CSV table of C-alpha atoms and ligand atoms in Angstrom, one decimal:
chain,number,residue,atom,x,y,z
A,1,UNK,CA,81.6,108.3,104.3
A,2,UNK,CA,83.2,111.4,105.7
A,3,UNK,CA,86.8,111.1,106.6
A,4,UNK,CA,89.2,113.4,108.5
A,5,UNK,CA,92.7,113.6,107.1
A,6,UNK,CA,96.0,115.4,107.6
A,7,UNK,CA,98.1,116.6,104.6
A,8,UNK,CA,101.8,116.2,105.3
A,9,UNK,CA,105.1,116.0,103.5
A,10,UNK,CA,108.7,114.8,104.0
A,11,UNK,CA,110.9,117.2,102.0
A,12,UNK,CA,108.2,117.5,99.3
A,13,UNK,CA,107.2,113.8,99.1
A,14,UNK,CA,103.6,114.4,100.0
A,15,UNK,CA,101.0,112.3,101.9
A,16,UNK,CA,97.4,112.1,102.9
A,17,UNK,CA,97.4,110.6,106.4
A,18,UNK,CA,94.3,108.9,107.9
A,19,UNK,CA,93.8,108.0,111.5
A,20,UNK,CA,92.2,104.6,111.0
A,21,UNK,CA,92.1,104.0,114.8
A,22,UNK,CA,89.4,106.6,115.7
A,23,UNK,CA,87.5,106.4,112.4
A,24,UNK,CA,86.7,103.5,110.1
A,25,UNK,CA,88.7,103.8,106.9
A,26,UNK,CA,88.2,101.2,104.1
A,27,UNK,CA,89.3,102.4,100.7
A,28,UNK,CA,89.0,100.8,97.3
A,29,UNK,CA,91.8,101.1,94.8
A,30,UNK,CA,89.7,103.6,92.8
A,31,UNK,CA,89.1,105.7,96.0
A,32,UNK,CA,92.9,105.8,96.7
A,33,UNK,CA,93.5,107.0,93.1
A,34,UNK,CA,90.8,109.6,93.4
A,35,UNK,CA,92.1,111.0,96.7
A,36,UNK,CA,95.7,111.1,95.3
A,37,UNK,CA,94.6,112.9,92.1
A,38,UNK,CA,95.9,116.5,92.2
A,39,UNK,CA,92.9,117.8,90.1
A,40,UNK,CA,89.9,115.7,91.1
A,41,UNK,CA,91.0,114.8,94.7
A,42,UNK,CA,93.3,116.1,97.4
A,43,UNK,CA,96.6,115.1,95.8
A,44,UNK,CA,99.5,113.1,97.1
A,45,UNK,CA,102.3,110.8,96.2
A,46,UNK,CA,101.3,108.2,98.8
A,47,UNK,CA,98.3,107.7,101.2
A,48,UNK,CA,99.1,106.5,104.7
A,49,UNK,CA,96.9,104.6,107.2
A,50,UNK,CA,97.6,104.6,110.9
A,51,UNK,CA,96.1,101.5,112.3
A,52,UNK,CA,96.0,99.7,115.7
A,53,UNK,CA,97.8,96.3,116.1
A,54,UNK,CA,97.5,93.3,118.3
A,55,UNK,CA,101.2,92.4,117.8
A,56,UNK,CA,103.2,92.4,121.1
A,57,UNK,CA,105.7,95.2,121.6
A,58,UNK,CA,104.5,97.1,118.6
A,59,UNK,CA,102.7,100.5,118.9
A,60,UNK,CA,100.9,100.8,115.5
A,61,UNK,CA,100.4,99.3,112.1
A,62,UNK,CA,101.5,101.4,109.1
A,63,UNK,CA,99.9,100.9,105.7
A,64,UNK,CA,101.1,102.6,102.5
A,65,UNK,CA,99.4,103.1,99.2
A,66,UNK,CA,101.0,104.6,96.1
A,67,UNK,CA,99.1,107.2,94.0
A,68,UNK,CA,98.2,104.5,91.5
A,69,UNK,CA,96.3,102.6,94.2
A,70,UNK,CA,98.8,99.8,94.8
A,71,UNK,CA,99.6,98.9,98.4
A,72,UNK,CA,103.3,98.8,99.1
A,73,UNK,CA,105.7,97.5,101.8
A,74,UNK,CA,107.7,100.6,102.9
A,75,UNK,CA,108.0,104.4,102.7
A,76,UNK,CA,110.8,106.3,104.4
A,77,UNK,CA,109.5,109.8,104.2
A,78,UNK,CA,106.1,108.5,105.1
A,79,UNK,CA,107.5,106.9,108.2
A,80,UNK,CA,108.8,110.2,109.5
A,81,UNK,CA,105.4,111.8,108.9
A,82,UNK,CA,103.8,108.8,110.6
A,83,UNK,CA,105.9,109.5,113.8
A,84,UNK,CA,105.0,113.2,113.7
A,85,UNK,CA,101.3,112.4,113.1
A,86,UNK,CA,100.8,109.9,116.0
A,87,UNK,CA,102.5,112.3,118.4
A,88,UNK,CA,100.7,115.5,117.2
A,89,UNK,CA,97.3,113.6,117.4
A,90,UNK,CA,98.0,112.4,121.0
A,91,UNK,CA,97.9,108.8,119.9
A,92,UNK,CA,101.2,108.2,121.8
A,93,UNK,CA,103.6,110.3,123.8
A,94,UNK,CA,106.5,107.9,123.3
A,95,UNK,CA,109.7,109.3,121.8
A,96,UNK,CA,110.6,106.0,120.2
A,97,UNK,CA,107.7,104.4,118.4
A,98,UNK,CA,107.7,100.8,117.0
A,99,UNK,CA,105.6,100.3,113.9
A,100,UNK,CA,104.7,97.2,112.0
A,101,UNK,CA,104.7,97.6,108.2
A,102,UNK,CA,104.1,95.1,105.4
A,103,UNK,CA,107.8,94.4,105.2
A,104,UNK,CA,108.7,94.2,108.9
A,105,UNK,CA,109.0,96.3,112.0
A,106,UNK,CA,110.7,99.8,112.1
A,107,UNK,CA,111.6,102.1,114.9
A,108,UNK,CA,111.0,105.9,114.7
A,109,UNK,CA,112.5,108.4,117.1
A,110,UNK,CA,111.4,112.1,117.3
A,111,UNK,CA,114.1,114.5,118.7
A,112,UNK,CA,113.6,117.8,120.5
A,113,UNK,CA,114.1,119.8,117.2
A,114,UNK,CA,111.3,117.8,115.5
A,115,UNK,CA,113.7,115.8,113.2
A,116,UNK,CA,112.7,112.2,113.0
A,117,UNK,CA,115.3,109.4,112.9
A,118,UNK,CA,114.1,106.1,111.4
A,119,UNK,CA,115.8,102.7,111.8
A,120,UNK,CA,114.9,101.4,108.4
A,121,UNK,CA,116.2,97.8,109.0
A,122,UNK,CA,118.8,95.8,107.2
A,123,UNK,CA,118.9,96.1,103.4
A,124,UNK,CA,118.2,93.0,101.4
A,125,UNK,CA,120.7,92.2,98.7
A,126,UNK,CA,119.8,88.7,97.7
A,127,UNK,CA,118.0,88.9,94.3
A,128,UNK,CA,115.1,86.7,95.2
A,129,UNK,CA,114.4,88.9,98.3
A,130,UNK,CA,114.2,92.1,96.2
A,131,UNK,CA,112.6,90.5,94.0
A,132,UNK,CA,115.0,90.7,91.0
A,133,UNK,CA,115.8,88.1,88.4
A,134,UNK,CA,119.6,87.5,88.5
A,135,UNK,CA,121.7,84.3,88.8
A,136,UNK,CA,123.8,85.5,91.7
A,137,UNK,CA,124.1,88.5,94.1
A,138,UNK,CA,126.4,91.3,92.8
A,139,UNK,CA,127.2,94.9,93.6
A,140,UNK,CA,126.1,95.9,90.1
A,141,UNK,CA,124.1,94.2,87.4
A,142,UNK,CA,124.0,94.8,83.6
A,143,UNK,CA,120.4,95.4,82.6
A,144,UNK,CA,119.3,95.9,79.0
A,145,UNK,CA,116.9,98.9,78.7
A,146,UNK,CA,115.7,100.2,75.3
A,147,UNK,CA,118.5,98.3,73.5
A,148,UNK,CA,121.2,99.8,75.7
A,149,UNK,CA,123.0,97.9,78.5
A,150,UNK,CA,123.4,99.8,81.8
A,151,UNK,CA,124.9,99.0,85.2
A,152,UNK,CA,122.5,99.2,88.2
A,153,UNK,CA,122.8,98.5,91.8
A,154,UNK,CA,119.8,96.7,93.1
A,155,UNK,CA,118.6,96.5,96.7
A,156,UNK,CA,115.5,96.2,98.8
A,157,UNK,CA,114.8,98.5,101.7
A,158,UNK,CA,111.6,96.5,102.3
A,159,UNK,CA,110.6,97.8,98.8
A,160,UNK,CA,112.6,97.3,95.6
A,161,UNK,CA,115.1,99.8,94.2
A,162,UNK,CA,117.4,100.0,91.2
A,163,UNK,CA,120.1,102.7,91.3
A,164,UNK,CA,121.9,104.1,88.3
A,165,UNK,CA,125.0,106.3,88.5
A,166,UNK,CA,124.8,109.5,86.5
A,167,UNK,CA,127.4,112.2,85.9
A,168,UNK,CA,125.0,115.2,85.8
A,169,UNK,CA,121.9,115.0,88.0
A,170,UNK,CA,120.1,117.8,86.1
A,171,UNK,CA,120.5,115.8,82.8
A,172,UNK,CA,119.5,112.5,84.2
A,173,UNK,CA,117.0,110.7,81.9
A,174,UNK,CA,114.4,110.2,84.7
A,175,UNK,CA,111.3,110.7,82.6
A,176,UNK,CA,112.6,108.6,79.7
A,177,UNK,CA,114.2,105.6,81.5
A,178,UNK,CA,112.2,105.7,84.8
A,179,UNK,CA,109.0,104.1,83.3
A,180,UNK,CA,111.0,101.5,81.3
A,181,UNK,CA,113.0,100.3,84.3
A,182,UNK,CA,110.0,100.5,86.7
A,183,UNK,CA,108.2,97.9,84.6
A,184,UNK,CA,111.3,95.9,83.4
A,185,UNK,CA,110.6,92.2,83.2
A,186,UNK,CA,113.5,91.4,85.5
A,187,UNK,CA,111.6,93.1,88.4
A,188,UNK,CA,108.4,91.0,88.8
A,189,UNK,CA,106.9,93.4,91.4
A,190,UNK,CA,108.1,96.5,89.5
A,191,UNK,CA,110.8,98.8,91.0
A,192,UNK,CA,111.6,102.3,92.2
A,193,UNK,CA,114.4,103.8,90.1
A,194,UNK,CA,117.1,106.1,91.6
A,195,UNK,CA,119.5,108.3,89.5
A,196,UNK,CA,122.5,109.1,91.7
A,197,UNK,CA,125.3,111.6,91.2
A,198,UNK,CA,128.2,111.0,93.6
A,199,UNK,CA,129.4,114.5,94.6
A,200,UNK,CA,131.9,113.4,97.3
A,201,UNK,CA,132.4,110.4,99.5
A,202,UNK,CA,129.9,111.9,102.0
A,203,UNK,CA,127.4,113.6,99.6
A,204,UNK,CA,125.2,112.5,96.7
A,205,UNK,CA,122.5,114.1,94.6
A,206,UNK,CA,119.5,111.9,93.9
A,207,UNK,CA,116.3,111.9,91.8
A,208,UNK,CA,113.9,109.0,92.1
A,209,UNK,CA,111.2,107.8,89.7
A,210,UNK,CA,108.9,106.0,92.1
A,211,UNK,CA,107.0,102.9,91.4
A,212,UNK,CA,103.3,103.8,91.2
A,213,UNK,CA,103.9,107.5,91.6
A,214,UNK,CA,106.4,108.8,89.0
A,215,UNK,CA,109.2,111.2,89.8
A,216,UNK,CA,108.7,112.6,93.3
A,217,UNK,CA,110.6,115.5,95.1
A,218,UNK,CA,112.1,113.0,97.5
A,219,UNK,CA,112.1,109.3,98.3
A,220,UNK,CA,113.4,108.1,101.7
A,221,UNK,CA,113.8,104.4,100.9
A,222,UNK,CA,115.4,105.6,97.6
A,223,UNK,CA,117.9,107.6,99.5
A,224,UNK,CA,118.7,104.6,101.8
A,225,UNK,CA,119.0,102.3,98.7
A,226,UNK,CA,121.3,104.7,96.8
A,227,UNK,CA,123.7,105.1,99.8
A,228,UNK,CA,123.8,101.3,100.3
A,229,UNK,CA,124.6,100.9,96.6
A,230,UNK,CA,127.2,103.7,96.7
A,231,UNK,CA,128.9,102.1,99.7
A,232,UNK,CA,128.9,98.6,98.2
A,233,UNK,CA,130.4,100.0,95.0
A,234,UNK,CA,133.2,101.6,97.1
A,235,UNK,CA,132.2,105.2,96.2
A,236,UNK,CA,130.8,106.4,99.6
A,237,UNK,CA,131.6,106.5,103.3
A,238,UNK,CA,129.2,105.2,105.9
A,239,UNK,CA,127.5,108.6,106.6
A,240,UNK,CA,126.1,110.4,103.6
A,241,UNK,CA,124.2,113.7,103.0
A,242,UNK,CA,121.6,113.1,100.3
A,243,UNK,CA,120.3,116.1,98.3
A,244,UNK,CA,117.0,115.5,96.6
A,245,UNK,CA,114.9,118.0,94.7
A,246,UNK,CA,112.8,118.7,97.8
A,247,UNK,CA,115.5,118.9,100.4
A,248,UNK,CA,118.1,116.9,102.3
A,249,UNK,CA,118.3,113.6,104.3
A,250,UNK,CA,121.2,112.1,106.3
A,251,UNK,CA,121.7,108.4,105.8
A,252,UNK,CA,124.1,106.1,107.6
A,253,UNK,CA,124.9,102.5,107.1
A,254,UNK,CA,127.8,101.4,109.3
A,255,UNK,CA,128.4,97.9,107.8
A,256,UNK,CA,127.0,94.9,106.0
A,257,UNK,CA,124.3,93.3,108.2
A,258,UNK,CA,123.5,96.5,110.1
A,259,UNK,CA,120.4,98.6,109.8
A,260,UNK,CA,120.2,101.8,107.7
A,261,UNK,CA,119.3,104.9,109.6
A,262,UNK,CA,117.6,107.9,108.0
A,263,UNK,CA,117.3,111.4,109.6
A,264,UNK,CA,115.1,114.1,108.2
A,265,UNK,CA,112.1,116.4,108.8
A,266,UNK,CA,108.3,115.8,108.7
A,267,UNK,CA,105.9,118.6,108.1
A,268,UNK,CA,102.2,119.0,108.7
A,269,UNK,CA,100.5,121.1,105.9
A,270,UNK,CA,96.8,121.2,106.8
A,271,UNK,CA,93.9,119.3,108.3
A,272,UNK,CA,90.7,118.5,106.2
A,273,UNK,CA,87.8,116.3,105.8
A,274,UNK,CA,86.4,114.7,102.6
A,275,UNK,CA,83.2,112.9,101.6
A,276,UNK,CA,83.7,109.7,99.6
B,301,LIG,N1,108.2,107.8,98.8
B,301,LIG,C1,108.5,106.7,99.5
B,301,LIG,C2,108.4,105.3,98.9
B,301,LIG,C3,106.9,105.0,98.6
B,301,LIG,C4,106.7,103.6,98.0
B,301,LIG,C5,107.3,103.4,96.6
B,301,LIG,N2,106.8,104.2,95.6
B,301,LIG,C6,107.2,101.9,96.2
B,301,LIG,O1,106.3,101.6,95.4
B,301,LIG,O2,107.9,101.1,96.8
B,301,LIG,C7,109.7,106.8,100.4
B,301,LIG,O3,110.0,107.9,100.9
B,301,LIG,O4,110.4,105.8,100.7
């Protein structure tokens, strides 16, 4: 099977994107892992499939696979690249694109400067919806990790996130704690782990250890989750600049029950084809 692909990134969170409308793309878990491998394959944090849909009032279906081959519900940086891809490839000329994901429908808008704004939907805070094992919903939860008890905010942006406040982002124990929290028994579907330093009420620094991919240069849903947690904990205003290792995103969440909006760039790197 020979497949055409586009390599893209959203502030350094990188993707292989396949048009699965004009070519048949059926990948096994092992093939996803191989494609994502930075030495034996193309290399990416996530692989994205652009598919057609029969759902009314929806333009496309968006499927997402982590580098470890697992299919996941949502990807914020990927959503911006998705919008750029379908317009660059002439699959649509709409400015606002409605896309079905495994966790619901999202709306993507490309502006004249090329920035993409994504309505990421309403965050889920109820533990069972995340999913997270806890007796009741709270703004922070004490979780025991490696014989230490730490306070996390926990939220789903369609995919699960745990957010830990740190005082120095450069010293954050991402590599040590990330894998332990990712597979913590209280998260039955594993979890993405954010390390957040609050710089000011409208600015945070963030590093994310992603479920199924390890630490990435940026995580869009992680940025949304961190801002929601920071607002709920009374530390942040409703519009926040998020500085990640690969660049910056603007995230806004006006109030409880409202959708989170993310604005940021989407970059095409190169086109290619690969035999599988
Ligand atoms: N990089 C993404 C998130 C990708 C999925 C995540 N690793 C998960 O398993 O939920 C983003 O930009 O949101």
